[in-house]
JSON list of C-alpha atoms in Angstrom, two decimals:
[
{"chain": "A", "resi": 1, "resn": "UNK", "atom": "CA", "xyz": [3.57, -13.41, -15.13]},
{"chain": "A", "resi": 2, "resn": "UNK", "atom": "CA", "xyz": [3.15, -10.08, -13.17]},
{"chain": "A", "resi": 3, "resn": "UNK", "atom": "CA", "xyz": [3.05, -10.98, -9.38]},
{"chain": "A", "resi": 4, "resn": "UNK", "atom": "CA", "xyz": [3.28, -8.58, -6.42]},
{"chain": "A", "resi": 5, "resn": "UNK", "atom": "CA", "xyz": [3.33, -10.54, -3.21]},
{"chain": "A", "resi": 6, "resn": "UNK", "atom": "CA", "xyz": [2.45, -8.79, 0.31]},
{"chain": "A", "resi": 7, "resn": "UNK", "atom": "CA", "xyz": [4.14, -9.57, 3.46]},
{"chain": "A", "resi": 8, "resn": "UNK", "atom": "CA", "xyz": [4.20, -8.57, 7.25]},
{"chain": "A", "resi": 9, "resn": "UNK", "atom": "CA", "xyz": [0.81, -8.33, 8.34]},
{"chain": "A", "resi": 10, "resn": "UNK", "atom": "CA", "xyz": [-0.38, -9.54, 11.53]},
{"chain": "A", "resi": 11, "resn": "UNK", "atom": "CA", "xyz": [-1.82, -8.47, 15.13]},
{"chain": "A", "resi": 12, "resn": "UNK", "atom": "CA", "xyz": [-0.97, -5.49, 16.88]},
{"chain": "A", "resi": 13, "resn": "UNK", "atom": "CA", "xyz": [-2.34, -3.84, 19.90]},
{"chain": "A", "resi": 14, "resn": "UNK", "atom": "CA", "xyz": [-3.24, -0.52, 19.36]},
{"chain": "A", "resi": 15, "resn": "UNK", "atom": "CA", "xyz": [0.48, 2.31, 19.19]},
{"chain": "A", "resi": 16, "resn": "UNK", "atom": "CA", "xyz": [2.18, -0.51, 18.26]},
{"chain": "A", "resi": 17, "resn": "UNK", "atom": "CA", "xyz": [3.67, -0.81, 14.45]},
{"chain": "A", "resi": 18, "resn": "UNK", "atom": "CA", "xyz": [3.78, -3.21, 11.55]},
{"chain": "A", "resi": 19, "resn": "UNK", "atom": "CA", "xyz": [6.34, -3.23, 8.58]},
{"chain": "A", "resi": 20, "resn": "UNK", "atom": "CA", "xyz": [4.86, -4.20, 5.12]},
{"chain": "A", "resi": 21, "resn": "UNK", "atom": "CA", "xyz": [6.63, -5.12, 2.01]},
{"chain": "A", "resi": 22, "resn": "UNK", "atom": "CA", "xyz": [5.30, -5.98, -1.36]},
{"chain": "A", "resi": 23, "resn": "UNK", "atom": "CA", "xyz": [7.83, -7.99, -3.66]},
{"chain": "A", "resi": 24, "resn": "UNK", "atom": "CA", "xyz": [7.33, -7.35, -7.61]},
{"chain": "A", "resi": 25, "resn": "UNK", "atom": "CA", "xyz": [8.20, -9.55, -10.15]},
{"chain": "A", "resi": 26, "resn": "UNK", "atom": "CA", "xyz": [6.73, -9.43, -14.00]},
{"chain": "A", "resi": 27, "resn": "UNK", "atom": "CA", "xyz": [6.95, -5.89, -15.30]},
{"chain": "A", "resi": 28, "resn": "UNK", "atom": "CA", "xyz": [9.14, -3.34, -14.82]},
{"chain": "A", "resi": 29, "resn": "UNK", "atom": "CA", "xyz": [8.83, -2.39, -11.71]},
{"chain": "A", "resi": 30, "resn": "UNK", "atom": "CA", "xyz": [10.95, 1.08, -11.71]},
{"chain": "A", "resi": 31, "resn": "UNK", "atom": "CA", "xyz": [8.38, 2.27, -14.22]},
{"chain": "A", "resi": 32, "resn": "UNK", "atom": "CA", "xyz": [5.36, 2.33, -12.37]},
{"chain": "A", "resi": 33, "resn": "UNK", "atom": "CA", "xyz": [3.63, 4.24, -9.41]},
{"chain": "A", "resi": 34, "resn": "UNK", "atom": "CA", "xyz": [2.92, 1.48, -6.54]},
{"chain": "A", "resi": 35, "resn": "UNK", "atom": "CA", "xyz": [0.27, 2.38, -4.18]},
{"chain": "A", "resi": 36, "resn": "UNK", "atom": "CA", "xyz": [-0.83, 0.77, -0.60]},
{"chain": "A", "resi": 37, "resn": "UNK", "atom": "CA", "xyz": [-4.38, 0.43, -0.93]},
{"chain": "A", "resi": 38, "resn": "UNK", "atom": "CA", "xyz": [-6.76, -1.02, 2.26]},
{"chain": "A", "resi": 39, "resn": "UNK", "atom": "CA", "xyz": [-10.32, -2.25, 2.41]},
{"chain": "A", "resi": 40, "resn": "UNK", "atom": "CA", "xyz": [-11.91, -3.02, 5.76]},
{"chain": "A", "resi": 41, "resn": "UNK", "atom": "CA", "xyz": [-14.88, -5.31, 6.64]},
{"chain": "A", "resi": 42, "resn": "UNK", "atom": "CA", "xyz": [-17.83, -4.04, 4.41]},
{"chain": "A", "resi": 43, "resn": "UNK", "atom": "CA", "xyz": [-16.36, -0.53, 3.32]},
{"chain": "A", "resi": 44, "resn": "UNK", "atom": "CA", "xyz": [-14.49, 0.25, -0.23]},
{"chain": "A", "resi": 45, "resn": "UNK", "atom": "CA", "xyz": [-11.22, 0.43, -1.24]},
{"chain": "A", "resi": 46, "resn": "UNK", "atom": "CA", "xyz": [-8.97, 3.13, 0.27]},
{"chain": "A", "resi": 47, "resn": "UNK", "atom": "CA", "xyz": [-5.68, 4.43, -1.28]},
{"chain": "A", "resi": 48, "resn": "UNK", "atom": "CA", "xyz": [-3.62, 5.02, 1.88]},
{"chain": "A", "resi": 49, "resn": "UNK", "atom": "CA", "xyz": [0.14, 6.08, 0.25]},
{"chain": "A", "resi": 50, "resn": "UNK", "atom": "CA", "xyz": [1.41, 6.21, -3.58]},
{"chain": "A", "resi": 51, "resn": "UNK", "atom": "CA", "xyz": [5.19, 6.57, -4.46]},
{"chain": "A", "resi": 52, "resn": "UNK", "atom": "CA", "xyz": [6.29, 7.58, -7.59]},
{"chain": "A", "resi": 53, "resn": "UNK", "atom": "CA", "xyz": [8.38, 5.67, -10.31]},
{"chain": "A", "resi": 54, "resn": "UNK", "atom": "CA", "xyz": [11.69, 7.33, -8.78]},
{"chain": "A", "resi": 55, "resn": "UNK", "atom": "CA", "xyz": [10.71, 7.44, -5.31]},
{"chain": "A", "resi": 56, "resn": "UNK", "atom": "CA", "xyz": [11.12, 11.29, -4.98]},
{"chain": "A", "resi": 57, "resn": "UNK", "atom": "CA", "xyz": [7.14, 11.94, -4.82]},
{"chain": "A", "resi": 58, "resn": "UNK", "atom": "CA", "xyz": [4.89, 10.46, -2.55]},
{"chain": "A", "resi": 59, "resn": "UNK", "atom": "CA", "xyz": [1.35, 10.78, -0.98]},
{"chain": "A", "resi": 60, "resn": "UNK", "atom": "CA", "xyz": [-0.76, 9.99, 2.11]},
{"chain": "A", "resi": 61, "resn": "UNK", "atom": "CA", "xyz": [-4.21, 10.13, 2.74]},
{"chain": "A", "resi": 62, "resn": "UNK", "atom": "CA", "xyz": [-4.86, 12.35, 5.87]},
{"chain": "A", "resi": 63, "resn": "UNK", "atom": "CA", "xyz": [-6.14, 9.48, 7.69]},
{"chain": "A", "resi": 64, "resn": "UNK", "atom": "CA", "xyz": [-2.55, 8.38, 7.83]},
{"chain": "A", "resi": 65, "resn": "UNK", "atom": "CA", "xyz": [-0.65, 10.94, 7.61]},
{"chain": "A", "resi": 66, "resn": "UNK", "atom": "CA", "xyz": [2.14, 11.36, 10.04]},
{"chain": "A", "resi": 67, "resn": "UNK", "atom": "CA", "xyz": [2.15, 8.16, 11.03]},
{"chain": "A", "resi": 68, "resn": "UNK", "atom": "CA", "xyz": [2.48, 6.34, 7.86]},
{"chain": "A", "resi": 69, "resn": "UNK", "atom": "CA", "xyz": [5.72, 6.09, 5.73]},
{"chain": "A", "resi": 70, "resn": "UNK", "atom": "CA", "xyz": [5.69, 4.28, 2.37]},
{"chain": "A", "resi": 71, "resn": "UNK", "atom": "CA", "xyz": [9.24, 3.14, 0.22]},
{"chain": "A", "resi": 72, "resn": "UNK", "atom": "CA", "xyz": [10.46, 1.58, -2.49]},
{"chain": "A", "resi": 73, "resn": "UNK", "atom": "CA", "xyz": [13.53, 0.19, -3.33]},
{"chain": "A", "resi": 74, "resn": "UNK", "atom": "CA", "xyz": [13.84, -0.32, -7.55]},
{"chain": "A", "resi": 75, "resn": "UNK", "atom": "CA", "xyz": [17.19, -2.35, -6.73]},
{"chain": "A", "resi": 76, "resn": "UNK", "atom": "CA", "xyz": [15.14, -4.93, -4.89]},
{"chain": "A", "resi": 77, "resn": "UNK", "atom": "CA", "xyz": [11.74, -4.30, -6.73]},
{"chain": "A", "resi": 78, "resn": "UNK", "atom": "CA", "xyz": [10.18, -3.93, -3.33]},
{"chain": "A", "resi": 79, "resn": "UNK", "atom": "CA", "xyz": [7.93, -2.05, -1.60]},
{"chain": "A", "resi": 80, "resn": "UNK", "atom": "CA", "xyz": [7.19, -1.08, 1.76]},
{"chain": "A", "resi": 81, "resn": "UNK", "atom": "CA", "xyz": [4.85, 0.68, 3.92]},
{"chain": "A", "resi": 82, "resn": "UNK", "atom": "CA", "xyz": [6.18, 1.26, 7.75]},
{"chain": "A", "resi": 83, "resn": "UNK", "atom": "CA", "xyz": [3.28, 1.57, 10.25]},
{"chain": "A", "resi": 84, "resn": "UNK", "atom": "CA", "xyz": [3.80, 3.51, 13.49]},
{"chain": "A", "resi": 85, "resn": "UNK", "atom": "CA", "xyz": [0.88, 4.54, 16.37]},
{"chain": "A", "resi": 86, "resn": "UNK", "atom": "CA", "xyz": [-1.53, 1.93, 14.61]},
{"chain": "A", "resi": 87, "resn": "UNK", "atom": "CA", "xyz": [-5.48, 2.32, 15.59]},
{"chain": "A", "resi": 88, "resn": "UNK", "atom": "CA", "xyz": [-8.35, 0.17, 15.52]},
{"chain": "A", "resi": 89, "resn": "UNK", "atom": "CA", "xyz": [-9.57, 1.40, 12.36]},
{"chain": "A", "resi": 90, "resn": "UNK", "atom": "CA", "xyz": [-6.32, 0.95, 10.25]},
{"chain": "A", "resi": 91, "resn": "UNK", "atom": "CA", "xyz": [-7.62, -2.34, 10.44]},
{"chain": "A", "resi": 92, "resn": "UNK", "atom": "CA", "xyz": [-8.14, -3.67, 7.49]},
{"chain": "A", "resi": 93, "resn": "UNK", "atom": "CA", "xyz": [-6.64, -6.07, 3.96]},
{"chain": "A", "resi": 94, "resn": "UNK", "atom": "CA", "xyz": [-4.11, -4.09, 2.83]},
{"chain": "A", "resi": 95, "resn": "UNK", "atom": "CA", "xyz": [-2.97, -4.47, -0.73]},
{"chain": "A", "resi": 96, "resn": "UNK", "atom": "CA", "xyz": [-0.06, -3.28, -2.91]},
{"chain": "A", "resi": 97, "resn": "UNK", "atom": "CA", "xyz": [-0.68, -2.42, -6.21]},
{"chain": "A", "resi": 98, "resn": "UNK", "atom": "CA", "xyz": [1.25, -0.60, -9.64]},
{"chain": "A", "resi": 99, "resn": "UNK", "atom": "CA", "xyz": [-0.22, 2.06, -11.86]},
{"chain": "A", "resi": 100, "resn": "UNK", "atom": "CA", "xyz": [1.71, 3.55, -14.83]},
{"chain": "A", "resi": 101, "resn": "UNK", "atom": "CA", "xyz": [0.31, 6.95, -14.46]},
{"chain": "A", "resi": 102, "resn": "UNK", "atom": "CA", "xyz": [-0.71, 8.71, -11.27]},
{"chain": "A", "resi": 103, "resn": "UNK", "atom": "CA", "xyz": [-4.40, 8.24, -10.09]},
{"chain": "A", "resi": 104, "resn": "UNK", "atom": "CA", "xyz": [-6.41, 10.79, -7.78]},
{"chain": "A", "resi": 105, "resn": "UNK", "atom": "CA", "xyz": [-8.65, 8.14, -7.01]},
{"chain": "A", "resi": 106, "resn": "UNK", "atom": "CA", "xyz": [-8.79, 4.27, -6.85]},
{"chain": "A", "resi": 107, "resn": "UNK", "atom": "CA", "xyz": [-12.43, 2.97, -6.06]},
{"chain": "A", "resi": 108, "resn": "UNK", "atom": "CA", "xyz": [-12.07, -0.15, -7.73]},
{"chain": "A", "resi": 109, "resn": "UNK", "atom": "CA", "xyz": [-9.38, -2.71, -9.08]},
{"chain": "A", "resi": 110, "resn": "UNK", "atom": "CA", "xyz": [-9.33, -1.15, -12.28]},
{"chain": "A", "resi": 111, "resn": "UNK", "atom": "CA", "xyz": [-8.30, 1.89, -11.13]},
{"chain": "A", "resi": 112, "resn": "UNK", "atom": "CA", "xyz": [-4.45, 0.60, -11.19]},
{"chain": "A", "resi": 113, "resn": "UNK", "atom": "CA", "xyz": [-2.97, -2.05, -13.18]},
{"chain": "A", "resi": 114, "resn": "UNK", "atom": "CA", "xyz": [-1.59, -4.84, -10.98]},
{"chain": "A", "resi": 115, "resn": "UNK", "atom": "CA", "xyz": [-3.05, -5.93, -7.32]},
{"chain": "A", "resi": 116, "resn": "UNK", "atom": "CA", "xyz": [-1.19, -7.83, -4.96]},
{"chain": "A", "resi": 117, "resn": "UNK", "atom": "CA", "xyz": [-3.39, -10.50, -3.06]},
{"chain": "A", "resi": 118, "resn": "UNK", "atom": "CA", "xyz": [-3.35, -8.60, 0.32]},
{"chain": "A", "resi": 119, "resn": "UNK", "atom": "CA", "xyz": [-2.19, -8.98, 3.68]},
{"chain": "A", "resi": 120, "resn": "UNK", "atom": "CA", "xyz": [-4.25, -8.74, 6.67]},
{"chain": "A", "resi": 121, "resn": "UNK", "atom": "CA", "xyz": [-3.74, -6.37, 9.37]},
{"chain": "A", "resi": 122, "resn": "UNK", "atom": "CA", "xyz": [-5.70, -6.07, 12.51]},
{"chain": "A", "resi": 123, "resn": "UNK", "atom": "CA", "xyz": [-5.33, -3.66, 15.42]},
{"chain": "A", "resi": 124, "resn": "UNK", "atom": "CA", "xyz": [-6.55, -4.83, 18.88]},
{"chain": "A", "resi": 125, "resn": "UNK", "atom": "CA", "xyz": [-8.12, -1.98, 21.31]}
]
């Protein structure tokens, strides 16, 4: 059974950070792109970062660039996503989720292969 499990969400005031991780279990987990994906209150999905199979590529959306770092480590078939100088509107569920090949665009769950259930962040003002 594939499972990908989110952890570390919470509240944070606003410049403060969060920590992430996403544990995989079920497929091979070295093989796949994993993405961070977010959806706030009554707006659509939003990839934030994607790291590739390896680790050596990844991506941020410019929303959250700079500020955002996303890992993986294959040993621990784990993935991460480090949050620095947080804002209001990061908030938002924030899912993990595996693709086999690369996406440009995920605007809805079948977009990538396996979703995690989400963890919630919010950022107070």
């Amino acid at each position: 059974e594939v499972q990908l499990v989110e952890s570390g969400g919470g509240l944070v005031q606003t410049a403060g950070s969060l920590r992430l991780s996403c544990a995989a279990s079920g497929f091979t987990f070295s093989s796949y792109w994993m993405y961070w994906v977010r959806q706030a209150p009554g707006k659509g999905l939003e990839w934030v970062a994607r790291i590739s199979s390896g680790g050596g590529i990844t991506n941020y959306a410019d929303s959250v660039k700079g500020r955002f770092t996303i890992s993986r480590d294959n040993a621990k078939n784990t993935l991460y996503l480090q949050m620095n100088s947080l804002k209001p509107e990061d908030t938002a569920m924030y899912y993990c989720a595996a693709s086999l090949t690369i996406r440009s665009s995920v605007r809805s769950r079948s977009d990538l292969n396996y979703w995690g259930q989400g963890t919630q962040v919010t950022v107070s003002s």
